[in-house]
PDB file of C-alpha atoms in Angstrom:
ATOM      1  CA  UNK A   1      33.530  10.619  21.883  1.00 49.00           C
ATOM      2  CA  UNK A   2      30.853   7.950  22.344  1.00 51.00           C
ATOM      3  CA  UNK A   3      27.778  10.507  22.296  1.00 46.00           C
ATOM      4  CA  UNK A   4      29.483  12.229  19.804  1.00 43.00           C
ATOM      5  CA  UNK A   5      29.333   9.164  17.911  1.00 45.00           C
ATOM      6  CA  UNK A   6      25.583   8.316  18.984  1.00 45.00           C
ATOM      7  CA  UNK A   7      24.739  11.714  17.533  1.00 43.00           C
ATOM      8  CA  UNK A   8      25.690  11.398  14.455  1.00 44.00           C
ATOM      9  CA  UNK A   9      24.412   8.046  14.356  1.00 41.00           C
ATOM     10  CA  UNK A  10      20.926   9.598  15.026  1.00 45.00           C
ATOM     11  CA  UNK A  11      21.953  12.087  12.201  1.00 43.00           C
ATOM     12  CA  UNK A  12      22.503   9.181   9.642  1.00 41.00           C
ATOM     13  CA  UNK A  13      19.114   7.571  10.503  1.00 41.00           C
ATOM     14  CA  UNK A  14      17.273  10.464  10.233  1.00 42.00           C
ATOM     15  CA  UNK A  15      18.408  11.495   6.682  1.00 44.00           C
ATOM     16  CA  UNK A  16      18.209   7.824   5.309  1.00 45.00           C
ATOM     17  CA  UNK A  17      14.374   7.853   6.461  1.00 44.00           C
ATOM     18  CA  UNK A  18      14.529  11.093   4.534  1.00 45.00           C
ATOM     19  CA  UNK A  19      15.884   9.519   1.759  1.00 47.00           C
ATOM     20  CA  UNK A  20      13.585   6.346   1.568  1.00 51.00           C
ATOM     21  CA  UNK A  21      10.818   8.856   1.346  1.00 66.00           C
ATOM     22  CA  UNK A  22      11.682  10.275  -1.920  1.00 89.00           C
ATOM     23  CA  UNK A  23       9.252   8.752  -3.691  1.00 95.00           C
ATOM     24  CA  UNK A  24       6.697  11.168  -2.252  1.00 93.00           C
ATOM     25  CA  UNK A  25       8.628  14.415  -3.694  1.00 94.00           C
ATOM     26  CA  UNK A  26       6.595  16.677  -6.280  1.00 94.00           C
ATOM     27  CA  UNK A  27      10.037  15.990  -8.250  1.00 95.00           C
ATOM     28  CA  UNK A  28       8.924  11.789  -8.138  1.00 96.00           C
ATOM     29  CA  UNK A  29       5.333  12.671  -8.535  1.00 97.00           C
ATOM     30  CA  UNK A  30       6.863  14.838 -11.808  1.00 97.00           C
ATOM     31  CA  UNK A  31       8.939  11.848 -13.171  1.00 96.00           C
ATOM     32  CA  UNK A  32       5.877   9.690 -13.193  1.00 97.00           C
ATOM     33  CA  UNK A  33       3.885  11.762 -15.308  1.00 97.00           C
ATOM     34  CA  UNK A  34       6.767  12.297 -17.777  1.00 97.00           C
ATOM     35  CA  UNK A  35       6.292   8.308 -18.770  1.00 95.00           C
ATOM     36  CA  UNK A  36       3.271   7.182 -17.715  1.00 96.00           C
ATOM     37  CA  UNK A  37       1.022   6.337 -20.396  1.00 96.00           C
ATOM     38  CA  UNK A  38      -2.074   5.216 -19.597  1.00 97.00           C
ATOM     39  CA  UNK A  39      -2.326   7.062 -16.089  1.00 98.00           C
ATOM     40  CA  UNK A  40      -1.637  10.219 -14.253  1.00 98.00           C
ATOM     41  CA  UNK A  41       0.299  10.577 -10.617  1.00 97.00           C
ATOM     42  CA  UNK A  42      -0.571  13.475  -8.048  1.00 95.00           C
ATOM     43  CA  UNK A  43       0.678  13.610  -4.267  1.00 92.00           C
ATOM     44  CA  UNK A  44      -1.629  12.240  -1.790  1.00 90.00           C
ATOM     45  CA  UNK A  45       0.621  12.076   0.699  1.00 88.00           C
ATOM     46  CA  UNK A  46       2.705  14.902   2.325  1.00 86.00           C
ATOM     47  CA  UNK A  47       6.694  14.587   1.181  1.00 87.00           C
ATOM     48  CA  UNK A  48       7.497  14.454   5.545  1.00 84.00           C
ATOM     49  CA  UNK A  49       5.865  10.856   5.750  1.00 85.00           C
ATOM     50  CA  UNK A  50       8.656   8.249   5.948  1.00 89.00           C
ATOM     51  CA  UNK A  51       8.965   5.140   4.431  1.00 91.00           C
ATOM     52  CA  UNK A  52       8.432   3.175   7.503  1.00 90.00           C
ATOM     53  CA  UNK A  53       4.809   5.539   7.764  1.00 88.00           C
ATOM     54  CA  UNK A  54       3.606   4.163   4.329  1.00 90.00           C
ATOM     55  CA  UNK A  55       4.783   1.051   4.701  1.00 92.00           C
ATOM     56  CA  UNK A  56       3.024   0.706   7.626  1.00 90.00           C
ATOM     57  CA  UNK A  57      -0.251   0.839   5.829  1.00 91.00           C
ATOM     58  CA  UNK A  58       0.454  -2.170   3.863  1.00 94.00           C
ATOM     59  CA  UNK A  59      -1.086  -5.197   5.598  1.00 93.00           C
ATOM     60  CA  UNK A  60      -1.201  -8.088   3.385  1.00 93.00           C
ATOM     61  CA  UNK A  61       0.709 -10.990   4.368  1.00 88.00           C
ATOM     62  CA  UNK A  62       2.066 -13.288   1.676  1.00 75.00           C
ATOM     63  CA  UNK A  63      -0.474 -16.020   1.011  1.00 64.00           C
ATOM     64  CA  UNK A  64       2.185 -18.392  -0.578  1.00 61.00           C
ATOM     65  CA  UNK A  65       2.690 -21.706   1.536  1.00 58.00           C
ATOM     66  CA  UNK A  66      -1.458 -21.386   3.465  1.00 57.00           C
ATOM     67  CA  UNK A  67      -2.884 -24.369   2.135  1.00 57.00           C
ATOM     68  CA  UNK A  68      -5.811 -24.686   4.513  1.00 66.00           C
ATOM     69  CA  UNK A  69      -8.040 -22.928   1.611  1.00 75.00           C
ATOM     70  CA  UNK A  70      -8.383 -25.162  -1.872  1.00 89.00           C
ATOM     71  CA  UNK A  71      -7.950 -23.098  -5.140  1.00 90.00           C
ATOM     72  CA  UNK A  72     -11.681 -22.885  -7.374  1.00 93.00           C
ATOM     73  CA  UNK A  73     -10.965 -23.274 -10.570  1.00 91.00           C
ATOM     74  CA  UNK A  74     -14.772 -24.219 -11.400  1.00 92.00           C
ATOM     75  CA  UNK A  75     -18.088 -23.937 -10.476  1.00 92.00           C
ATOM     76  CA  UNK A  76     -21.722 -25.191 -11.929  1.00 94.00           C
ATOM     77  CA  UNK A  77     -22.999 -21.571 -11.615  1.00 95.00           C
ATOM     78  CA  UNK A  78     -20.054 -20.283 -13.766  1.00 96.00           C
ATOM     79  CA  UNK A  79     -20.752 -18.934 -17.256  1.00 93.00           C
ATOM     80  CA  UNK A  80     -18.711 -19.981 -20.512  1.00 93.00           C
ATOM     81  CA  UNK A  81     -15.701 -17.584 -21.339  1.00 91.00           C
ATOM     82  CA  UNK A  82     -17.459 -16.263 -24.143  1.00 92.00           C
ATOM     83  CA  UNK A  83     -19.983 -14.518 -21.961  1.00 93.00           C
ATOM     84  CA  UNK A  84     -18.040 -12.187 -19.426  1.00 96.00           C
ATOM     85  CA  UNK A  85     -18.438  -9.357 -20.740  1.00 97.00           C
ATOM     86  CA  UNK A  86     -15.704  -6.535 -21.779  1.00 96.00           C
ATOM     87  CA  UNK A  87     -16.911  -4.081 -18.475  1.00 98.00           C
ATOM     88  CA  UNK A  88     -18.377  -5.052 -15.343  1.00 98.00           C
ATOM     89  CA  UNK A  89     -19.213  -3.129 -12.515  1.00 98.00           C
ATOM     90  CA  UNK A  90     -20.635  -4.869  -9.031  1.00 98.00           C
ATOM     91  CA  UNK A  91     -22.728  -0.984  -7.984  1.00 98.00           C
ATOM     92  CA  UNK A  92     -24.410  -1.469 -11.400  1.00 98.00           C
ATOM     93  CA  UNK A  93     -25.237  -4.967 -11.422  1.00 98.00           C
ATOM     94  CA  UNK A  94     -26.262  -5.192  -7.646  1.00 98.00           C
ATOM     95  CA  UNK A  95     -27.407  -1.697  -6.811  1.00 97.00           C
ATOM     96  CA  UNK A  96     -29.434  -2.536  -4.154  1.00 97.00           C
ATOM     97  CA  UNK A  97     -26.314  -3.454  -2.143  1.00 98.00           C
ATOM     98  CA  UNK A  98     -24.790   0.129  -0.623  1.00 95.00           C
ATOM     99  CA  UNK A  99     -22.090  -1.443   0.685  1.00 97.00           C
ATOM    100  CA  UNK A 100     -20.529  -2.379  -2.560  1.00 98.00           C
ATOM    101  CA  UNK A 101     -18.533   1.099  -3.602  1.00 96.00           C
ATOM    102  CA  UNK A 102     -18.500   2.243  -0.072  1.00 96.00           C
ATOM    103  CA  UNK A 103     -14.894   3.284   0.808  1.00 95.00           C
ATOM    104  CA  UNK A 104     -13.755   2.489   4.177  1.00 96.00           C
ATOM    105  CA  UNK A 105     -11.086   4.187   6.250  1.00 94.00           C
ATOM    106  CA  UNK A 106      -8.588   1.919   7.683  1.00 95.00           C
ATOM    107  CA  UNK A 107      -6.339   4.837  10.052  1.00 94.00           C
ATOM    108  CA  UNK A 108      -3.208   4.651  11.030  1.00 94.00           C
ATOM    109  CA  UNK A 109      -3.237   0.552  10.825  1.00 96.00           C
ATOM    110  CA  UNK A 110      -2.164  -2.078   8.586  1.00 96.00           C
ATOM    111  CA  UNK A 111      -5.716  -3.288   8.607  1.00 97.00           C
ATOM    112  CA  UNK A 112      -6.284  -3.488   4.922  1.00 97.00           C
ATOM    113  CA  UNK A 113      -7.340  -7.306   4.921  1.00 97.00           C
ATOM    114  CA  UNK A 114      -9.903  -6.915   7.417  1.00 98.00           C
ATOM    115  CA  UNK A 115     -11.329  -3.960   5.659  1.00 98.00           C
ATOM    116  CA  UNK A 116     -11.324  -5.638   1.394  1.00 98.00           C
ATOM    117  CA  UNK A 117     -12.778  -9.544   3.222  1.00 98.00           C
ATOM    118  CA  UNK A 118     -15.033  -7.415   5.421  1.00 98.00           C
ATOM    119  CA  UNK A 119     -15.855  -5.748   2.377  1.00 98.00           C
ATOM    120  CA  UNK A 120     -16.348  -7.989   0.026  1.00 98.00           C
ATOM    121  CA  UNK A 121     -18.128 -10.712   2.696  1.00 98.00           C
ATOM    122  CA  UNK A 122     -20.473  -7.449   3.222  1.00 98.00           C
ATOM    123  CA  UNK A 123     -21.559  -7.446  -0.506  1.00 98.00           C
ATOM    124  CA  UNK A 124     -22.273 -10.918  -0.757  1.00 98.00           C
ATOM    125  CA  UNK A 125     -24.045 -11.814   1.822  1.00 98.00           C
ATOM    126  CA  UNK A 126     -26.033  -8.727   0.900  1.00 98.00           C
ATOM    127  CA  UNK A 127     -26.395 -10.752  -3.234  1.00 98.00           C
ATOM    128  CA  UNK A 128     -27.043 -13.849  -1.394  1.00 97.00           C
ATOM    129  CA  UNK A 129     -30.075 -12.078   0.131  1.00 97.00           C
ATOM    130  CA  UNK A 130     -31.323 -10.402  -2.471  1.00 97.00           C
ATOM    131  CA  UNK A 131     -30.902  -7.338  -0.448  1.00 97.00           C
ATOM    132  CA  UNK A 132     -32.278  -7.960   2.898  1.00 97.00           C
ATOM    133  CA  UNK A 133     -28.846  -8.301   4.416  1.00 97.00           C
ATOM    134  CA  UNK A 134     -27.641  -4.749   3.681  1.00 97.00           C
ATOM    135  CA  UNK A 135     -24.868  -3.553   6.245  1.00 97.00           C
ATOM    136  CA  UNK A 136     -21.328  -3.768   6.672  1.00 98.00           C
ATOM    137  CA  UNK A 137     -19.288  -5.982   8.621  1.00 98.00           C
ATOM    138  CA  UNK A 138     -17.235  -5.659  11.212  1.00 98.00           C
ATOM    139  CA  UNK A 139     -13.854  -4.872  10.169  1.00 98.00           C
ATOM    140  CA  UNK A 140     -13.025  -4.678  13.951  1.00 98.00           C
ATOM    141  CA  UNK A 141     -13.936  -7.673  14.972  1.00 98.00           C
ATOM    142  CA  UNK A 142     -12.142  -9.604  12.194  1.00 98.00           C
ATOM    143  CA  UNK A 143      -8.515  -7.129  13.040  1.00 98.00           C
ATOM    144  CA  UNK A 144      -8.661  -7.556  17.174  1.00 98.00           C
ATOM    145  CA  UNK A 145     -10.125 -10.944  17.515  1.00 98.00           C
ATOM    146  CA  UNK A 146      -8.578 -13.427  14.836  1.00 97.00           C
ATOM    147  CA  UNK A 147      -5.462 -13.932  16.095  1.00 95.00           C
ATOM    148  CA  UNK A 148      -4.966 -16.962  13.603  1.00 94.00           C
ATOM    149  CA  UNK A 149      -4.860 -14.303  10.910  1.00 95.00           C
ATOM    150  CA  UNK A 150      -2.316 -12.276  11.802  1.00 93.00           C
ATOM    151  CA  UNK A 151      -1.346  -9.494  13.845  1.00 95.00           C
ATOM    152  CA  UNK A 152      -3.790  -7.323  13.989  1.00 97.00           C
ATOM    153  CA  UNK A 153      -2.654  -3.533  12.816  1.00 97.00           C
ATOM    154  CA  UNK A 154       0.352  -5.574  11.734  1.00 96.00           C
ATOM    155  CA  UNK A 155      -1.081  -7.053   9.286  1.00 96.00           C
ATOM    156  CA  UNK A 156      -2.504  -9.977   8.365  1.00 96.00           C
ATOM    157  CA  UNK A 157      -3.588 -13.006   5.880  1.00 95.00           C
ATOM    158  CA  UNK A 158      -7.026 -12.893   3.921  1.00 95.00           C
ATOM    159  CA  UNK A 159      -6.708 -16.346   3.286  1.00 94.00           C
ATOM    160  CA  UNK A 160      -7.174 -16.871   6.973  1.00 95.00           C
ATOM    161  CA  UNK A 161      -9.737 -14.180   7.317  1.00 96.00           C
ATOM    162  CA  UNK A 162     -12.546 -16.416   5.213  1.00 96.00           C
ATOM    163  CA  UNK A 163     -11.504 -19.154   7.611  1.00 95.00           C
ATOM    164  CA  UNK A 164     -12.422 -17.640  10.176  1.00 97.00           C
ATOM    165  CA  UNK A 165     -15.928 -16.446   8.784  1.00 98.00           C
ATOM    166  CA  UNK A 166     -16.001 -19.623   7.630  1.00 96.00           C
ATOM    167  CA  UNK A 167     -15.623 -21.566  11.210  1.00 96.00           C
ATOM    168  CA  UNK A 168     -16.253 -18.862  13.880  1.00 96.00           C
ATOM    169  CA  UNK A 169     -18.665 -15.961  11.723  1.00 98.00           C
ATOM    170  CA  UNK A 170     -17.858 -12.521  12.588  1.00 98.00           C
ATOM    171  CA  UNK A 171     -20.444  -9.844  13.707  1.00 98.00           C
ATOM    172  CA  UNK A 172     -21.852  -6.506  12.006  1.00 98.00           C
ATOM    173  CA  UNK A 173     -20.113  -3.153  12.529  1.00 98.00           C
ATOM    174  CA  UNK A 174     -19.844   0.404  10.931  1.00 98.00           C
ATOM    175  CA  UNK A 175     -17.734   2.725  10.647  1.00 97.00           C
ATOM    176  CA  UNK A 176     -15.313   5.058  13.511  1.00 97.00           C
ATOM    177  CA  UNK A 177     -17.664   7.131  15.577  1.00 96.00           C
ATOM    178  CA  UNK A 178     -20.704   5.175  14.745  1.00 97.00           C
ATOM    179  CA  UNK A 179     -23.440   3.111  16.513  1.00 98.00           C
ATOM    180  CA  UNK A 180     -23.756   0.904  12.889  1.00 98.00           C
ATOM    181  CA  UNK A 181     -24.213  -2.749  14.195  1.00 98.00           C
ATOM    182  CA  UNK A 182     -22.962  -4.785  16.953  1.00 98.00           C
ATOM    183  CA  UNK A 183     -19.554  -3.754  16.477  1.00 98.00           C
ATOM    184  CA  UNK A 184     -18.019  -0.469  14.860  1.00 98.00           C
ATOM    185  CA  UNK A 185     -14.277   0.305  13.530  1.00 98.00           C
ATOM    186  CA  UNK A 186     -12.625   1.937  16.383  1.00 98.00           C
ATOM    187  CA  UNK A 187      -9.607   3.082  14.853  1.00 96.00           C
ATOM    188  CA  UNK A 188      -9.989   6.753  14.365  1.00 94.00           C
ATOM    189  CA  UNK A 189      -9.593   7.709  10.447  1.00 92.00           C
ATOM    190  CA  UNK A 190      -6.418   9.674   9.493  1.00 85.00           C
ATOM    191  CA  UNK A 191      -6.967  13.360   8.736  1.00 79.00           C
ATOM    192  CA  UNK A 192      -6.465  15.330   5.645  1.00 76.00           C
ATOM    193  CA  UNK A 193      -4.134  18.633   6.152  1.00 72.00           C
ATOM    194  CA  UNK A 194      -4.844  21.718   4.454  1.00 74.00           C
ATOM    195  CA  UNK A 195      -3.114  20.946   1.538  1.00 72.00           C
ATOM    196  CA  UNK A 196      -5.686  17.871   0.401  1.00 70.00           C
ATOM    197  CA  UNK A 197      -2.823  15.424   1.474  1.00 69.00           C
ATOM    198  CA  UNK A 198      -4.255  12.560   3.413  1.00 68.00           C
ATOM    199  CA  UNK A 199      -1.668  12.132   6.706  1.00 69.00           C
ATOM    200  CA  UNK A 200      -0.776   9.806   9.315  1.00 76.00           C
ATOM    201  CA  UNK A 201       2.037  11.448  10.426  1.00 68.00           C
ATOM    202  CA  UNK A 202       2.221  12.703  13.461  1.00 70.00           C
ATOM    203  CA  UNK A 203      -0.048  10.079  14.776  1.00 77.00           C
ATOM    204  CA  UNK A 204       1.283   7.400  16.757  1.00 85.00           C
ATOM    205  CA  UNK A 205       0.778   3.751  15.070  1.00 90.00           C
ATOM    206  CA  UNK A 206      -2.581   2.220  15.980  1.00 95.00           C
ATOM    207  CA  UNK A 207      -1.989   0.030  19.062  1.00 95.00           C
ATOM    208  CA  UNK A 208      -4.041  -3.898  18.938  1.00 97.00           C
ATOM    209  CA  UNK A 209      -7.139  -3.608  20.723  1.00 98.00           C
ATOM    210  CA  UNK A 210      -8.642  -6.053  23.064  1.00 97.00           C
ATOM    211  CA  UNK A 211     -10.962  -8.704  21.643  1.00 98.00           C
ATOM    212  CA  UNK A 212     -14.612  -7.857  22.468  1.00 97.00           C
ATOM    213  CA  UNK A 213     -17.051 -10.263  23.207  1.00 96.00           C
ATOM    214  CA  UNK A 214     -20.285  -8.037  23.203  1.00 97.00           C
ATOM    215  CA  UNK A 215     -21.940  -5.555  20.939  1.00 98.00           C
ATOM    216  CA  UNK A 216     -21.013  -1.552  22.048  1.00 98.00           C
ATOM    217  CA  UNK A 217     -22.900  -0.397  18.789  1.00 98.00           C
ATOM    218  CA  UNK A 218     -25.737  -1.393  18.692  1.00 97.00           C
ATOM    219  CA  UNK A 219     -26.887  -2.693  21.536  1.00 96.00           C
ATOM    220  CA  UNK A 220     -30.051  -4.236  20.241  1.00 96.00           C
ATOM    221  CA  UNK A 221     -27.877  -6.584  18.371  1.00 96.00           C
ATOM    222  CA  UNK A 222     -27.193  -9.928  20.076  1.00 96.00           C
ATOM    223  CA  UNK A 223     -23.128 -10.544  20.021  1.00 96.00           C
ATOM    224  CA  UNK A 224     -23.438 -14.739  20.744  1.00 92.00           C
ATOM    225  CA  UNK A 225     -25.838 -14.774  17.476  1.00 93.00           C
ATOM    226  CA  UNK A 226     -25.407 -12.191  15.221  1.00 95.00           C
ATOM    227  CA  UNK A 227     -22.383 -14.118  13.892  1.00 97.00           C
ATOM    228  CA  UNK A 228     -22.416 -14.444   9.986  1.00 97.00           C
ATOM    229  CA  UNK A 229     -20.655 -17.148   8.524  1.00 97.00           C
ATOM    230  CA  UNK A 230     -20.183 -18.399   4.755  1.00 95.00           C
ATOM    231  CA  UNK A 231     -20.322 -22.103   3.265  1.00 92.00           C
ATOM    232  CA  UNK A 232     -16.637 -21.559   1.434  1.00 91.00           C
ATOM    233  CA  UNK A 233     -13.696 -20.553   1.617  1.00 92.00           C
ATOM    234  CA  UNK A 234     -11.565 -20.637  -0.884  1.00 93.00           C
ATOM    235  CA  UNK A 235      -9.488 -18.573  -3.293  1.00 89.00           C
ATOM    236  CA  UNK A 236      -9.019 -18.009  -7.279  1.00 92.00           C
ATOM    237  CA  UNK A 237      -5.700 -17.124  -9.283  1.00 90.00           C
ATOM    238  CA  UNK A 238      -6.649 -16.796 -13.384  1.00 93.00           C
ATOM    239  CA  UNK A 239      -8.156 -14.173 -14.562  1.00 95.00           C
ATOM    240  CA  UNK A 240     -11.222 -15.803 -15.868  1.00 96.00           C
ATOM    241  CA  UNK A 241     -12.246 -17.472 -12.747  1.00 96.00           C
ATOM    242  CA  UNK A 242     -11.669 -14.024 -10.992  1.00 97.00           C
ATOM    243  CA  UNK A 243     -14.402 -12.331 -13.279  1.00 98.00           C
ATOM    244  CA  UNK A 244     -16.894 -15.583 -13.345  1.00 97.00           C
ATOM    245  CA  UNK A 245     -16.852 -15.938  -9.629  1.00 98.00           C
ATOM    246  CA  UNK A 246     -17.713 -12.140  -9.236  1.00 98.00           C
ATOM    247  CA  UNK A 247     -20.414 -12.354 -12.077  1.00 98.00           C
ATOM    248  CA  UNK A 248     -22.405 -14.607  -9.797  1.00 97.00           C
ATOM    249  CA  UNK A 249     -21.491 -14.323  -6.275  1.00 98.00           C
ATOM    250  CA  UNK A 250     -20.075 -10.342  -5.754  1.00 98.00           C
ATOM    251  CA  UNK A 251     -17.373  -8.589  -5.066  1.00 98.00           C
ATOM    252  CA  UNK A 252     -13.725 -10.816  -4.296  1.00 97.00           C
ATOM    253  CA  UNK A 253     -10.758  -9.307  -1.664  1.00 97.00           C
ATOM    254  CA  UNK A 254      -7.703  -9.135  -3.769  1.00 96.00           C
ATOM    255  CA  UNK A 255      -3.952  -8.897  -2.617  1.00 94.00           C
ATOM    256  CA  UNK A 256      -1.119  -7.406  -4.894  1.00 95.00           C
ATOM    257  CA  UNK A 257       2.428  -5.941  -4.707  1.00 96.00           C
ATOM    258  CA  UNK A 258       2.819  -1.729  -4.071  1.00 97.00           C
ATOM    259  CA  UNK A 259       5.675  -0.298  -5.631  1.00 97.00           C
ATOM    260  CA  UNK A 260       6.212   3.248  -4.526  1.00 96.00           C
ATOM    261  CA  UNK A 261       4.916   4.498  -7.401  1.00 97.00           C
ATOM    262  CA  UNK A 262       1.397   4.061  -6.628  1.00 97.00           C
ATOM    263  CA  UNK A 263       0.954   5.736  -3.468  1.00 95.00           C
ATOM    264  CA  UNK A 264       0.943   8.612  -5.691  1.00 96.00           C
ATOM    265  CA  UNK A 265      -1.662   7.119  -7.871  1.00 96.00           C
ATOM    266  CA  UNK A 266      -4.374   9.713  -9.309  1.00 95.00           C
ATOM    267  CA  UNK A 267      -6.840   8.437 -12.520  1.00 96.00           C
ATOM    268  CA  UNK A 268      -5.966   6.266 -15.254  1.00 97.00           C
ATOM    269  CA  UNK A 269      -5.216   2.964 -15.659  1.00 97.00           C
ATOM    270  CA  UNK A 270      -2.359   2.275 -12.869  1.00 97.00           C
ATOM    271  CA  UNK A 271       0.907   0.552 -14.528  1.00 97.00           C
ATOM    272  CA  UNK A 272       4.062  -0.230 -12.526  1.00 96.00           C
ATOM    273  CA  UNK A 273       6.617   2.551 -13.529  1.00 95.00           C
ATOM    274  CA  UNK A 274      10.132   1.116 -14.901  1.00 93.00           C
ATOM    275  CA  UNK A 275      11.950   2.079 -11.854  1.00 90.00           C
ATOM    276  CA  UNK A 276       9.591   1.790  -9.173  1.00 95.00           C
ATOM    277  CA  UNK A 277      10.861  -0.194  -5.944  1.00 95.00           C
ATOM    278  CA  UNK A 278       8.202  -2.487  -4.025  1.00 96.00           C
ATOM    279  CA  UNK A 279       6.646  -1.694  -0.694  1.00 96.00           C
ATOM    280  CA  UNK A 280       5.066  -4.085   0.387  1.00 95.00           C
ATOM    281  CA  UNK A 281       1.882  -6.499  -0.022  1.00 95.00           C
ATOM    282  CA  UNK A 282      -1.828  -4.953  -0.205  1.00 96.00           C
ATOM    283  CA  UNK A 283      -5.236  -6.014   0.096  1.00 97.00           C
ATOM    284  CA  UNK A 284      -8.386  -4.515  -1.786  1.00 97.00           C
ATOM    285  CA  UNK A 285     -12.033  -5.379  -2.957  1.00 98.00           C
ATOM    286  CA  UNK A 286     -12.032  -5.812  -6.511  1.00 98.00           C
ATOM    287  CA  UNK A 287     -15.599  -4.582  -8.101  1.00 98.00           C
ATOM    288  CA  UNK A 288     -15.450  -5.269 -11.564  1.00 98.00           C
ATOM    289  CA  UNK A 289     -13.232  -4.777 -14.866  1.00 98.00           C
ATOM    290  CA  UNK A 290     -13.200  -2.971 -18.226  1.00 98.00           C
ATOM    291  CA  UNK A 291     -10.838  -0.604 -20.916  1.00 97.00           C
ATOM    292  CA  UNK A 292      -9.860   2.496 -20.937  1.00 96.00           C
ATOM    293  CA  UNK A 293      -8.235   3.389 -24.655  1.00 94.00           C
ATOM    294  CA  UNK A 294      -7.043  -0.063 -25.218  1.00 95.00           C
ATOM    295  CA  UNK A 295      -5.623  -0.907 -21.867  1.00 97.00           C
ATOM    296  CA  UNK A 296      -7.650  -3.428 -19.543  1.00 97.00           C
ATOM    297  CA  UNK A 297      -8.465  -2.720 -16.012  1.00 98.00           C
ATOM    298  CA  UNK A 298      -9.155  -4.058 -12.731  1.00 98.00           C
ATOM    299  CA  UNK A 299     -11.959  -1.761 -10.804  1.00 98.00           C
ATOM    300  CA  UNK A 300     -10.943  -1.800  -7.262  1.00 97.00           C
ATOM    301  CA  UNK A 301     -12.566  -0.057  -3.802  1.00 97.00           C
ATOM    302  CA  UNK A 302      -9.341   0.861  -1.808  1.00 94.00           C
ATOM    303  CA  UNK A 303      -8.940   1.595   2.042  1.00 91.00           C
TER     304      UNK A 303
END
């Protein structure tokens, strides 16, 4: 009787994982597109990935209650509202900078707010510069070794993340399978199957690596000062200091609620569906702004 009852135990768990899935069903993907307005849906994941699998992805801790970094509200640099303009894009206005609209791949890791402050530290040091600095940091370094962030492939607060570039600098790095700078991703990139569907499933979550303390990119680069740090650290919440702040300094990391409904996201302007359930918390770069037939957008580089 007892492993009778374990089975079906096992039974029931493995159909409710089914069911929490369902929002990655061409039937979902179907619904979507029979409301949505201003965007369309399409499956980019395979319908087998569980909830727990997505979720997994989502690796923005909840900033409420971190007080360590002051909110800007103003700066002398800033324009007057009447001058940000209706579109903005970061690749036009900074085009020397590569890194800007370069699209990173995170794996099978909740690393996306190492990748958007990586990102978006990249980019501005490369403004700052006037193009001289013009490589991408090390999203590695910034998962593995600041343990005051977070937990690593578990997740993690961005908030924390200019902190620590802040007090302790982080180090250069490239992408998986890569000698780019002193210290390259090495979480290996998820695959896409042979139906266009990009997939983590199958792999086993990314385990924490050990901190590094030396440069196996590049090893011209010097680890103890090749450390990059910024003057700030800070963070914005209205609108208009969000698009003043990237007018003159580059690119921001932004964090925002997933609702199940997006993972299917396609083109178009992306709008919460009625129904949609939340996720989890995310973390991007946000490039720039504009309008697509009426409806205002955020332009954002994702993981």
């Amino acid at each position: 009787m007892a492993k009778f009852i374990i089975l079906i135990s096992v039974v029931l768990l493995s159909v409710y994982l089914t069911e929490q899935a369902h929002f990655l069903s061409k039937s979902y993907v179907d619904a979507i597109n029979k409301v949505a307005k201003t965007w369309k849906a399409k499956q980019n994941f395979p319908e087998y990935m569980t909830k727990e699998e997505i979720v997994r992805l989502l690796g923005s801790k909840r900033l409420i209650g971190d007080h360590e970094s002051p909110i800007k509200e103003n700066d002398s640099e800033y324009m007057e509202d009447s001058e940000i303009p209706k579109f903005f894009d970061a690749r036009i206005e900074w085009s020397r900078c590569k890194t800007i609209g370069q699209v990173r791949n995170q794996g099978n890791c909740g690393s996306c707010w190492a990748h958007s402050t990586t990102g978006a530290f990249a980019d501005r040091l490369c403004i700052a510069t006037n193009g001289d600095f013009n490589e991408l940091i090390s999203a590695e370094e910034l998962t593995f070794c600041c343990h005051k962030c977070g937990l690593g492939c578990h997740g993690g607060n961005p908030l924390r993340a200019w902190q620590y570039f802040k007090s302790h600098g982080v180090v250069t790095g490239g992408n998986y399978n890569t000698t780019d700078g002193c210290q390259p991703y090495r979480v290996p990139p998820c695959v896409v199957d042979e139906e266009g569907h990009n997939s983590c499933s199958g792999k086993l979550p990314e385990l924490n690596h050990r901190c590094r303390k030396s440069c196996y990119g590049d090893k011209t680069c010097d680890y103890k000062s090749g450390h990059y740090k910024t003057k700030d650290a800070y963070y914005v919440e209205d609108i208009d200091t969000m698009q003043k702040d990237t007018m003159v300094y580059g690119p921001i990391e932004a964090s925002f609620d997933v609702y199940d409904d997006f993972v299917n996201y396609g083109s178009g302007v992306y709008q919460k569906s009625e129904n949609a359930t939340k996720l989890g918390g995310h973390s991007v770069k946000m490039i720039g702004w504009g309008e697509e037939n009426g409806t205002p957008y955020w332009l954002m580089v994702n993981s």
